[in-house]
Every structure is written in structure tokens, then in C-alpha cells.
Amino acid sequence: MGLRRRERNGGDLAETIALAWSSLLANRMRSALTMLGVIIGIAAVISMVTIGRGAQLQTENQLKSLGSNLVFVQSGVAASGGPASRGAGSATTLIWEDAQAIAASIPAVADVAPNLSQRTQVVLGDRNTNTTVVGSTPAYVTVRDFLPLSGRFFNQVELNQAARVAVLGQTVVDSLGLTERSALDRTIRIRGETFTVIGTLEFKGSTGFRDQDDQVLIPLTTMAARIVGVNTTAGVSVESIAVSARSAQSMAAAEYQITNLLRLRHRIVPPREDDFLIRNQADLVNASNAVANVFTALLGGSAAISLLVGGIGIMNIMLVSVSERTREIGIRRAIGARCSDILRQFLIESTVLSLAGGLLGVLLGVVASLTINAIFGWSAGIAFDAVGWSLAFCLVIGVFFGAYPANKAAQLDPMTALRSD
Amino acid sequence: MLQLCRITKSYRMGEMAVEILHGIDLTILRGDYTAIVGSSGSGKSTLMNILGCLEPPSSGQYYFNARDITQLSDNERTDIRNVQIGFVFQQFNLLPRLTALQNVMLPMVYAGYGREERRQRAAAMLEQVGLADRMTNRPNQLSGGQQQRVAIARALVNQPELLLADEPTGALDSRTGEEVIELMSALHADGLTVVLVTHDASVAQNCGKIIRIQDGQISRSA
């Protein structure tokens, strides 16, 4: 008489999981402490990734707040190689006329805002603040997408007349003890010159490089004539020119055309190198993303290590559990549990342990993420992919770190196991 | 049904191998009621464990229903323990965290029965051993005699052909021990093949056949 053929499954999965759960409950304190490692690991991974993403998104948004479809042309140090060099070390190689030429002759360009700045002191009565005074043109408003909050920006007439008018950023307004309303029509002193405040700028926040609200805008002509005074024979020198392209698609064309135009105007032929530098927003965003990615990877990586430590904790406790329950294993083997049944039982137990820890960790991580987002006012949301990954990682940890103890249990000799106490 | 040829069993004790059984020849027929007696250390429990496929002999052949057990894989021997042999231990060996019913159901779990069938058959089996009102009790809430009856129910739940009992009364007082023996006799009367190990002469007297083990050998068979 042969053995009856049986559909072997060692009880259905739900039942085995329930069994695993009840044996974990039998050692509440121990199971909870073991899970803590995984809980902390998972919560750390999720909240660290959220922090990294949040910071990244924040920087991205701020870079976008510079304006739309922006291309920055910056003065570079003139190359001193060729005989036709304009003189080594002249840091400001761009002039206002370059900006006007870009605006006039490049179709892909919507508008340009030249920029000449100087860090200096601004005085109102007995209060003063150290800030950046920026000389520009009325196009600044559209190019940089920077609207007045109160009053108005200076106009073309004031630019042409080199009028002594100023528009204040909100940080400067605060520093001088004013409000956006009370600031209007006040007279401030910059480098001994008096200026009338005609407007204040909307709040923009920091780009991560500098505070965009800590500046005072005055007409470029006034700036050149009264503050910095860098009048060259060629005209008014500018540090940089902000150029807005007509659309995102025309940015590449604009960059190319600007490069060619400036090379012509500056008489740059190889092997002379460009005496200007063109960067667009995407470059800035990419650079900041690269930094943020490293940051996120570092945070996430160190959190993953704590998860690994949690996994080792699981292996440890499973080994203890196997040696404590040697007799149980012996009994089960004696009444017909195969090695594979025992293996399965302990594997599921370690997986339930790590997944339960993982779920609690997700809960904690989500709460932590929401708190972090609320504190910093981020809208990054929760790193749901990190939730998915870390739960999958938990599953792997449960199986991987459970495998050795479970195998140890399965390989026990039934009789030896029965004799133990 | 069972046939043992020159079975030996030795254990390794550090450097030395100690032989416990020295060539046992034994035949048990279907429907037999056999007692194995002997003083402690004579090797009767070891013989029992070999009969129950719990450990393999060191040499010799063991035929169970004409299949040589010594040639089988671990899984095949496990399945024989599960379905064809019921084993009752001196120390009951119930799982302390499970109820009486769950303990009885356990062999059926490994045999692959569905949940409902397990519950019904295990309940019927507990009724048969007189524990219908103790199904949800855990072992520590049961007396020794009750625990042993749960163990017997567990041994029988997969309807084995052979019931092995290793000193089933050893941990019980004489009155509950008698009850357990009566239960075994009744099972034998119903046609089950029973082998039990005992050192109680009065228990052995009830059996149709007595095998006496002395120093690892059969000294007398009646």
C-alpha cells in the first residue's frame, strides 16, 4: 500500500500568517523591540527622502521665480591671450549697448534687462541697512517677472533723465522700519545722493544663493552716473544682462544668436575665448538638482543602513526564537511537518515581523513627512516611491534575514529536537 | 505489517560510538497488540523511535508495509509519520500555545486537509476520547490524563494503521493511567494495530504479545 497522494501546502497562507502573528504576540515586548529597528529605519528612509525632495523642489521653484525662459549673459574676465585683448582683468566686459543690440536684433528675444549692482549702504533718517543697489531698465519687471507690490516701477522717462527714484525690495522695507505703504514718497540716501521711493517690490524669497528681496532698484543711467560711475568710452558697463526668450522652445536659438552677436560686437575670433558667459535657468536648475540628488542619496543611504541594522536585529531574534522553540519544532516534525513546512513557518514569521515593522515605519515616516512639510511650508508631498521601495526592502529583509534561522530550524533532527527542553 | 531485520542503533558520544541496539529481529502483524518491556536503558525507547520513523537505524532493514524505511527520503519518512503512524509520547508533547482542538488538528494541517474537514474530524476525535467539553482548553488547563487523551486523539486523527505509545502511562498516576490503557485496548478492539512500551507488568499483561528487551537485545518474546 503506497502513501496517499496529498496536496501538500502545510495549511493555507492566511492560516500560517495568523499562526506567525500569534507567536509574535506571545512575545510582545521582544517583537516590538525587534520591530523598532525596522520602524526607525523605514521612517528614516521615507522622511529623509521627503526632506531631500522638498529641498530640491523648493530650490527649483525659487530658480523658476527668477522669471520665465530666462537666459543670463554675464560679463567674463577678458582673455588676455591675443594681441587685440581689451586689457587683462577688466571684469565688466558687457556694456549697455550690448543689451540694446540683443533686444533690437535678435528675434527670439522678447526683452532684456541689463544689470549693474553695487553693495552699499542705504539710509533713511537714523536707520540704515546694507543692501544691494541694482541699476536696471523698466524691462526688469517683465524679464524677471518681478512686479511692484505698492507704488510703481520707474519708467522710460525716468531712465532717460537719470531720475533719482528708487524701488525697494521687501527686506529693505523691513530693515528701514517701513511698510509697503509708508515707504512710498520717502526720501532715502544712497552714497550721499537722495532718492525718492516710488514703489516696493513683491515678495520673492531666497534663491538659495541670495535674498531676492534684499535689493534697491534704480535706473541704470542714475546708477552709472551717481553710484558706480563706470562710464567707459564705450558706454555704460553692465555686469549681466537678463534676457527673456519668446518661449521655452526659442531659448536655444536665443542663446546661439546672442553668442554670435556678442562675438561680433566684441570682435572675438578664435583662438580668443568669449569674454562673456551665457547660462540659462535649466543650467541653474540642473546644477542645484545635482547637489540635491547627492544630498537625497546620502540621507536615504544612511537611513537604509539603519534599516539593514533592523534586519540584523530580526535575524538575531529569529535565532533566539528557533533555539527556544526547538521542542515545538521537534513535535511538529514528529507528527508530520516536513523540513519545508518548518522553513516556511519561520520564514513567514520573520517576514511578518519585518513587514509589520515596515508598515508602522511607513505610518511614522508619513507623519514625520507631513510634519516636515508643514514646518517648512513645502509642497513636496510624501515620497510614495520611497514607501513602496522600503516596504519591498522589508519583504526582502524578512526573507533574507529569516532564511538562516529558518533553515537552521528546518534542518533540526526531529528526535534531537524532541529531546531538548 | 512491520518487519525488522538485524536492526542496530549506535550513538556517537564524543569519540566513542555506543551501540544501544544490537541486532533486533522483530515482526508485528496487522491487528497485533504488542507490549515492549524492559528496564530503563535497555533500548526500548530507541527501538520505539525507530519503529516510529523518528530516527533511522544505524544498520539493518526495517520494512513497513513491505517498504524498506531505511531507503526512504526524509520527506517520505515524514509523510509516514504523518499519515500511517500515530505516536503517543510519555511527556504528551502537546504544543502549549494551541488549544486541545488545534493540537489535534495539527497533523491534518500537514496532511493538507481543508479547514472545515480538520475542525470536524478533530472535534469528533476529541469526543471519542471523552474530551468534547475541553476542546478550547490549552494543555496547561488540562490534567495529565486529559492531556494524554488529547495526544491520543492527535495520534489517531489521520487514521493511521499503527499506534505507537512510548510509556503512555509513565507520567500519569495509576488511576488515570488505567483509563488511558483502557482507551488503547478499546482502540485495539476496533482493529487498530498497537505497540506500546511500558515497564508496568500489569499493563503488559493486557497485551496479546510481550517483547522483553534487555541490553539492546530481545531476550524473550511471548
Coordinates of C-alpha atoms in Angstrom, one line a residue, chain A residues 92-260:
Chain A
T92 CA 33.0 94.0 -16.8
T93 CA 33.1 93.3 -20.5
L94 CA 29.5 93.9 -21.3
I95 CA 28.0 97.3 -22.0
W96 CA 24.5 98.7 -22.1
E97 CA 24.8 98.9 -25.9
D98 CA 25.2 95.1 -26.0
A99 CA 21.9 94.7 -24.2
Q100 CA 20.2 97.2 -26.6
A101 CA 21.7 95.3 -29.6
I102 CA 20.4 92.0 -28.3
A103 CA 16.9 93.4 -27.8
A104 CA 16.9 95.1 -31.2
S105 CA 18.4 92.5 -33.5
I106 CA 17.6 89.0 -32.1
P107 CA 14.1 87.9 -33.0
A108 CA 14.0 85.0 -30.4
V109 CA 14.4 87.6 -27.6
A110 CA 11.3 89.2 -26.0
D111 CA 13.1 91.6 -23.8
V112 CA 16.3 92.4 -22.0
A113 CA 17.2 93.8 -18.6
P114 CA 20.8 94.9 -18.1
N115 CA 22.0 94.8 -14.5
L116 CA 24.7 96.8 -12.7
S117 CA 24.9 96.3 -9.0
Q118 CA 26.8 97.6 -6.0
R119 CA 26.7 96.5 -2.4
T120 CA 26.3 99.7 -0.4
Q121 CA 24.5 101.4 2.4
V122 CA 21.0 102.9 2.2
V123 CA 20.0 105.4 4.9
L124 CA 16.6 106.7 6.0
G125 CA 16.7 109.2 8.8
D126 CA 18.6 107.5 11.7
R127 CA 18.1 104.0 10.2
N128 CA 20.3 102.3 7.7
T129 CA 20.8 99.0 6.0
N130 CA 23.5 97.4 3.9
T131 CA 22.0 96.2 0.7
T132 CA 22.5 95.7 -3.0
V133 CA 21.7 98.6 -5.2
V134 CA 20.8 97.5 -8.7
G135 CA 20.7 99.6 -11.8
S136 CA 18.4 98.4 -14.5
T137 CA 15.7 99.3 -17.0
P138 CA 11.9 99.2 -16.9
A139 CA 12.1 95.9 -18.7
Y140 CA 13.3 94.4 -15.4
V141 CA 9.6 94.0 -14.4
T142 CA 8.7 91.7 -17.3
V143 CA 12.0 89.9 -17.8
R144 CA 12.4 89.0 -14.1
D145 CA 8.7 88.7 -13.6
F146 CA 9.1 90.9 -10.6
L147 CA 6.0 93.1 -10.0
P148 CA 5.7 96.1 -7.7
L149 CA 3.7 95.4 -4.6
S150 CA 2.9 99.1 -4.0
G151 CA 3.6 102.2 -5.9
R152 CA 5.2 101.7 -9.4
F153 CA 8.4 100.8 -11.1
F154 CA 10.4 103.5 -12.8
N155 CA 9.6 104.3 -16.4
Q156 CA 11.5 105.0 -19.6
V157 CA 11.3 108.8 -19.0
E158 CA 12.9 108.5 -15.6
L159 CA 15.5 106.2 -17.1
N160 CA 16.3 108.7 -19.9
Q161 CA 16.5 111.5 -17.3
A162 CA 18.6 109.5 -14.9
A163 CA 16.0 110.4 -12.3
R164 CA 16.7 109.8 -8.6
V165 CA 13.9 107.4 -7.9
A166 CA 14.2 104.0 -6.2
V167 CA 12.1 100.9 -5.8
L168 CA 12.7 98.9 -2.6
G169 CA 12.7 95.1 -2.0
Q170 CA 10.6 93.9 0.9
T171 CA 13.7 93.0 3.0
V172 CA 14.9 96.6 2.7
V173 CA 11.5 97.9 3.5
D174 CA 11.6 95.9 6.7
S175 CA 15.2 96.9 7.6
L176 CA 14.3 100.5 7.3
G177 CA 11.3 100.0 9.6
L178 CA 8.8 100.8 6.8
T179 CA 5.8 99.1 5.4
E180 CA 5.0 98.8 1.7
R181 CA 2.6 101.7 2.1
S182 CA 4.6 104.0 4.4
A183 CA 7.7 103.6 2.2
L184 CA 6.2 105.5 -0.7
D185 CA 7.4 109.0 -1.3
R186 CA 10.1 108.7 1.4
T187 CA 13.5 110.1 0.7
I188 CA 16.4 107.8 1.2
R189 CA 20.1 108.4 0.8
I190 CA 22.4 106.2 -1.2
R191 CA 26.1 107.2 -1.2
G192 CA 25.1 110.7 -0.2
E193 CA 22.6 111.1 -3.1
T194 CA 18.9 111.5 -2.2
F195 CA 16.4 109.2 -3.9
T196 CA 12.6 109.2 -3.8
V197 CA 10.9 105.9 -3.1
I198 CA 8.3 105.4 -5.8
G199 CA 7.4 101.7 -5.2
T200 CA 8.2 98.5 -3.4
L201 CA 8.6 95.1 -5.0
E202 CA 6.6 91.9 -4.3
F203 CA 7.9 89.3 -2.0
K204 CA 10.0 86.6 -3.8
G205 CA 12.1 84.8 -1.2
S206 CA 15.6 83.4 -1.5
T207 CA 17.1 81.6 -4.5
G208 CA 19.3 79.7 -2.2
F209 CA 22.2 81.9 -3.4
R210 CA 20.9 85.3 -2.3
D211 CA 17.9 87.0 -0.9
Q212 CA 16.0 88.5 -3.9
D213 CA 14.1 90.9 -1.7
D214 CA 17.3 92.4 -0.3
Q215 CA 17.8 95.0 -3.1
V216 CA 17.0 98.5 -4.2
L217 CA 16.3 99.2 -7.9
I218 CA 17.2 102.4 -9.5
P219 CA 17.5 103.5 -13.2
L220 CA 20.7 102.2 -14.8
T221 CA 21.5 105.7 -16.0
T222 CA 21.3 107.1 -12.5
M223 CA 23.4 104.2 -11.2
A224 CA 26.1 104.7 -13.8
A225 CA 26.2 108.5 -13.3
R226 CA 25.9 108.7 -9.5
I227 CA 26.7 105.5 -7.7
V228 CA 29.2 103.3 -9.5
G229 CA 30.3 105.6 -12.2
V230 CA 31.8 103.0 -14.5
N231 CA 31.5 105.1 -17.7
T232 CA 33.8 103.8 -20.2
T233 CA 34.4 105.2 -23.6
A234 CA 32.2 102.5 -25.0
G235 CA 29.2 103.5 -22.8
V236 CA 27.7 102.2 -19.6
S237 CA 29.2 99.0 -18.3
V238 CA 26.9 96.3 -17.0
E239 CA 27.6 93.2 -15.0
S240 CA 25.0 91.0 -16.6
I241 CA 22.1 91.1 -18.9
A242 CA 18.9 89.1 -18.2
V243 CA 17.3 88.1 -21.4
S244 CA 13.8 86.6 -21.7
A245 CA 13.3 84.4 -24.7
R246 CA 9.9 84.5 -26.5
S247 CA 9.2 80.8 -25.5
A248 CA 10.8 77.9 -23.9
Q249 CA 11.4 76.5 -27.4
S250 CA 13.3 79.6 -28.6
M251 CA 15.7 79.6 -25.7
A252 CA 18.4 77.6 -27.5
A253 CA 18.1 79.8 -30.5
A254 CA 18.3 82.9 -28.4
E255 CA 21.5 81.6 -26.7
Y256 CA 23.1 80.8 -30.0
Q257 CA 22.2 84.2 -31.6
I258 CA 23.3 86.1 -28.5
T259 CA 26.6 84.3 -28.5
N260 CA 27.2 85.1 -32.2

